[in-house]
XYZ file of C-alpha atoms in Angstrom:
258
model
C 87.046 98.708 68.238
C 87.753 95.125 68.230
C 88.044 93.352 72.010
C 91.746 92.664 71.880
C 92.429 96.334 71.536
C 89.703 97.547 73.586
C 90.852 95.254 76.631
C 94.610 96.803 76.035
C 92.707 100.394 76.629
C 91.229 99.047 79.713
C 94.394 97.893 81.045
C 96.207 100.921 80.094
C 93.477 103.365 81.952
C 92.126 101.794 84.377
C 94.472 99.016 85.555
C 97.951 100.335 85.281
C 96.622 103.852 85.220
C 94.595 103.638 88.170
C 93.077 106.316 90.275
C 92.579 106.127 94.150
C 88.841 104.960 94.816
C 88.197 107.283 97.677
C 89.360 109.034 100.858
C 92.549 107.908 102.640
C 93.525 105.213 99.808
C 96.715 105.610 97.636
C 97.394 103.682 94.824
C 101.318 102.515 93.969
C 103.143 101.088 91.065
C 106.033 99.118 91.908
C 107.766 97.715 88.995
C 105.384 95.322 87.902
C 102.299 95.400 90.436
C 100.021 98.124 90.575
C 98.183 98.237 93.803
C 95.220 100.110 95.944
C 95.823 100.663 99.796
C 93.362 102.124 102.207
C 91.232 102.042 105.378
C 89.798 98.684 106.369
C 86.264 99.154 104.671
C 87.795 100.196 101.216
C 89.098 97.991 98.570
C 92.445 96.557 99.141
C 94.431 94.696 96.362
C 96.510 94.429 93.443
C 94.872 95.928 90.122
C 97.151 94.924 87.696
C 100.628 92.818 87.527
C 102.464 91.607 84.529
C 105.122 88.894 86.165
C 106.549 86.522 84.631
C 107.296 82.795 85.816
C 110.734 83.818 87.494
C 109.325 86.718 89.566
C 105.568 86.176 90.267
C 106.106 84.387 93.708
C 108.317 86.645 95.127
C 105.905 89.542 93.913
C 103.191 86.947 95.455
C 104.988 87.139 99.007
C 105.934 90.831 98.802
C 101.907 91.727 97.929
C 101.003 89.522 101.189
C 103.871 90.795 103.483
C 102.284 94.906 102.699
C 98.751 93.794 103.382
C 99.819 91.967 106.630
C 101.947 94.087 107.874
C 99.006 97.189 107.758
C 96.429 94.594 108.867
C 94.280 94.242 105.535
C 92.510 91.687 104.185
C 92.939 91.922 100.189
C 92.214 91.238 96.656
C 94.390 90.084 94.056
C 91.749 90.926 90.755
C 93.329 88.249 88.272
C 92.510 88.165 84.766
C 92.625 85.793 82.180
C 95.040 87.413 80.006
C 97.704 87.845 82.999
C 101.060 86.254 83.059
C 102.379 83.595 83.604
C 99.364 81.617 82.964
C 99.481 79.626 85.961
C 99.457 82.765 88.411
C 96.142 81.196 89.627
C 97.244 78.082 90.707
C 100.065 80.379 92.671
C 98.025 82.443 94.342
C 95.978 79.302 95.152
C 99.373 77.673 96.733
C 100.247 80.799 98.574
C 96.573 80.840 100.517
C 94.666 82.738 98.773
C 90.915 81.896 97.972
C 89.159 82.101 94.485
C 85.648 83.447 93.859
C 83.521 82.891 91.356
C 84.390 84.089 88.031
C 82.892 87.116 86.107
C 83.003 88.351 82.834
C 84.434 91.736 81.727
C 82.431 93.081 79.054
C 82.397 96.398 77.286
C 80.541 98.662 74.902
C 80.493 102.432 73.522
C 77.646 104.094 75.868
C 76.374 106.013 72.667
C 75.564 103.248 70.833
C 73.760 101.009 73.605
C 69.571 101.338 73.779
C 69.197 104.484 76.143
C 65.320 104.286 75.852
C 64.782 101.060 78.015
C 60.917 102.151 80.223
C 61.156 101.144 83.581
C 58.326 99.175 84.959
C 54.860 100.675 85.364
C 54.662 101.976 89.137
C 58.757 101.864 89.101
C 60.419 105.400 89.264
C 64.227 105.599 89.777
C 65.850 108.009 92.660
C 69.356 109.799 92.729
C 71.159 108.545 95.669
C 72.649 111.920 97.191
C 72.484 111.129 100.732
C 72.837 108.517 103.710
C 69.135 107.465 103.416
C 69.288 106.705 99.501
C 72.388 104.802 100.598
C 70.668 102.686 103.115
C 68.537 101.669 100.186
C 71.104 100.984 97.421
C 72.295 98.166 100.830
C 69.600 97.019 101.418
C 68.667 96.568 98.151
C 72.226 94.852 97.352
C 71.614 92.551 100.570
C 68.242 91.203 99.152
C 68.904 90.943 95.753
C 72.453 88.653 96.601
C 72.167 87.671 99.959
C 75.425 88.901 100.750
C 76.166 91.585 104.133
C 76.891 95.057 102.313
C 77.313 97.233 104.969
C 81.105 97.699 103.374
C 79.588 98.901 99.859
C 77.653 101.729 102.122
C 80.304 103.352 103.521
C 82.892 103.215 100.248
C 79.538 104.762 98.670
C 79.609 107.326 101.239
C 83.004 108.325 101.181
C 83.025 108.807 97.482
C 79.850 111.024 97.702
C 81.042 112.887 100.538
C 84.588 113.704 98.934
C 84.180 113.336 95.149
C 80.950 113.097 94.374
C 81.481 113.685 90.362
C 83.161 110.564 90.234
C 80.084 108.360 91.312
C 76.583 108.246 90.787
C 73.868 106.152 92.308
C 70.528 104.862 91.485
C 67.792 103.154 93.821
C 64.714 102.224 91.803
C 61.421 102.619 93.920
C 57.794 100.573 93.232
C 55.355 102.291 96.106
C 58.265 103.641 98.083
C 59.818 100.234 98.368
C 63.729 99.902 96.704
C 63.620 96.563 94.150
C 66.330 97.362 92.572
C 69.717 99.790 92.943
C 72.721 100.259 91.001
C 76.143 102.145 90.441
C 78.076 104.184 87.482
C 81.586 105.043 88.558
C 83.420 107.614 86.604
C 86.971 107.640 85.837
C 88.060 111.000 84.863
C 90.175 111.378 82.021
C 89.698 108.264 80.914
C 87.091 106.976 77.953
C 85.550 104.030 80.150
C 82.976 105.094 83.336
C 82.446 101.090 85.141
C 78.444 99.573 86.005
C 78.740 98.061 89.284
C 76.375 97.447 91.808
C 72.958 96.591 89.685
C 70.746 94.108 91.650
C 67.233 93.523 91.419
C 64.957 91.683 94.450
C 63.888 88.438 93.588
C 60.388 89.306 93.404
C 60.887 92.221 90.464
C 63.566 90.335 88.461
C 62.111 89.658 85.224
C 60.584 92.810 83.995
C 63.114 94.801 82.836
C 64.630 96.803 85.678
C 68.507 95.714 85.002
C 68.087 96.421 81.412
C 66.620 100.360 82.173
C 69.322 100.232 85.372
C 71.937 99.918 82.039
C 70.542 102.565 79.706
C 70.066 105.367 82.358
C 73.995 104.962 83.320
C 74.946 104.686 79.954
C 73.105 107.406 79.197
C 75.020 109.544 82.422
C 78.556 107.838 80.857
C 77.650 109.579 77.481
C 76.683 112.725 78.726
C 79.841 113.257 80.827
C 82.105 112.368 78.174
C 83.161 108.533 78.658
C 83.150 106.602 75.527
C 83.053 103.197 76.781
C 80.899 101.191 79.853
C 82.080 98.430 81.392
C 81.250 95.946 83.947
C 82.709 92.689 85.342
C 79.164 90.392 84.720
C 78.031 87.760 86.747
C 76.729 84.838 84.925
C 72.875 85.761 85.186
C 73.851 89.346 83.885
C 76.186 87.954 80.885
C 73.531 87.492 78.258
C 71.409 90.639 78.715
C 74.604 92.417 77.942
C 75.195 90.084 75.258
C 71.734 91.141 73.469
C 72.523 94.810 74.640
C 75.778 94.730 72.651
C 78.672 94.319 75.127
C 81.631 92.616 73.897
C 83.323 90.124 75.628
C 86.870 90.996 76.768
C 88.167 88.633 79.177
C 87.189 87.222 82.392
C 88.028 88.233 85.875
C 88.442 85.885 88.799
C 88.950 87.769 92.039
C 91.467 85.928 94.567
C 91.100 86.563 98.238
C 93.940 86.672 100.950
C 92.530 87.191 104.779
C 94.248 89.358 107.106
């Protein structure tokens, strides 16, 4: 499939068609903004919009005055392709804050490498329970430096209530967690979304992101899901380059604080 129509499916499933992400959130569609509310530790923010110039800054102000109003921090996940083309530079002027940039890339699971070895010593671990998830955090909080107690407890919800919609990884070297990762799956949908893979500093280099890839893949084939995708930081971008990911547009999340 070439990326134009491949990003349209991605829109159409798991932007517009969005799912809730886990216990107590509830996703809405109001004309046109689709957008995820729930607890404070859960992701809050608008998933997709398709505005044009004379109605994005209302839309802008309504989106802030619902997150205010329950108390939320939130995201507004803007993509290259959305209109009007200078919804950025809006969001900028109404106060919210952009990160850095990522990549969304794609690629049918069946035809990626699912043979990648792990590391000798290195043997990878289901996450199933509060322990494994203390590792796939810690794990996350080495590898980018970044406090990720809130990843724990959205992990933990979604294993708790729906556990066929997310599987986890940790991979072990002596007992010690290098490196951890995520495949969320999207039922009835083709696409199942890589999130999560990190590696420590002192095991990046030998192969673990690229086996991290192939064993979800793998899971994404095997329960059905056509497509993987991720939203690729710029170290990740060129092993899924060599992998076979296509390019599809870039994401730049935009933050707004309670």
């Amino acid at each position: 499939m070439e990326p134009q129509r491949l990003r349209d499916l991605y829109d159409r499933q798991l932007r517009y068609g969005a799912r809730p992400e886990g216990p107590g959130c509830r996703v809405e569609r109001l004309g046109d903004v689709v957008r995820q509310t729930g607890p404070a530790h859960a992701w809050n923010g608008v998933l997709w919009s398709r505005l044009d110039a004379s109605a994005a800054d209302r839309a802008i102000a309504e989106q802030i005055d619902h997150y205010r109003t329950a108390g939320l921090s939130f995201e507004w996940k803007l993509y290259a392709h959305d209109t009007p083309a200078d919804l950025g530079e809006r969001l900028l002027a109404a106060g919210f804050t952009a990160e850095a940039p990522e990549t969304l890339m794609a690629a049918e699971a069946a035809s990626l490498p699912l043979d990648a070895p792990l590391p000798e010593g290195v043997e990878l671990r289901p996450v199933t329970d509060e322990a494994g998830v203390r590792q796939v955090v810690e794990v996350h909080e080495r590898a980018f430096g970044t406090d990720s107690t809130h990843i724990g407890r959205r992990l933990l919800d979604r294993l708790a209530a729906d556990p066929d919609t997310v599987t986890a990884v940790v991979a072990l070297a002596a007992g010690e967690p290098v490196s951890a990762a995520r495949l969320e799956l999207c039922p009835g949908t083709d696409f199942a979304g890589l999130w999560g893979g990190g590696t420590v500093e002192s095991w990046r280099g030998r192969g673990l992101y690229r086996a991290l890839v192939a064993h979800r893949a793998r899971l994404a084939a095997e329960r059905g899901h056509r497509y993987v995708q991720v939203d690729a930081a710029d170290t990740s971008r060129p092993i899924l380059q060599r992998l076979g990911f296509l390019t599809l547009s870039t994401t730049t999340p935009h933050t707004y604080a309670a």
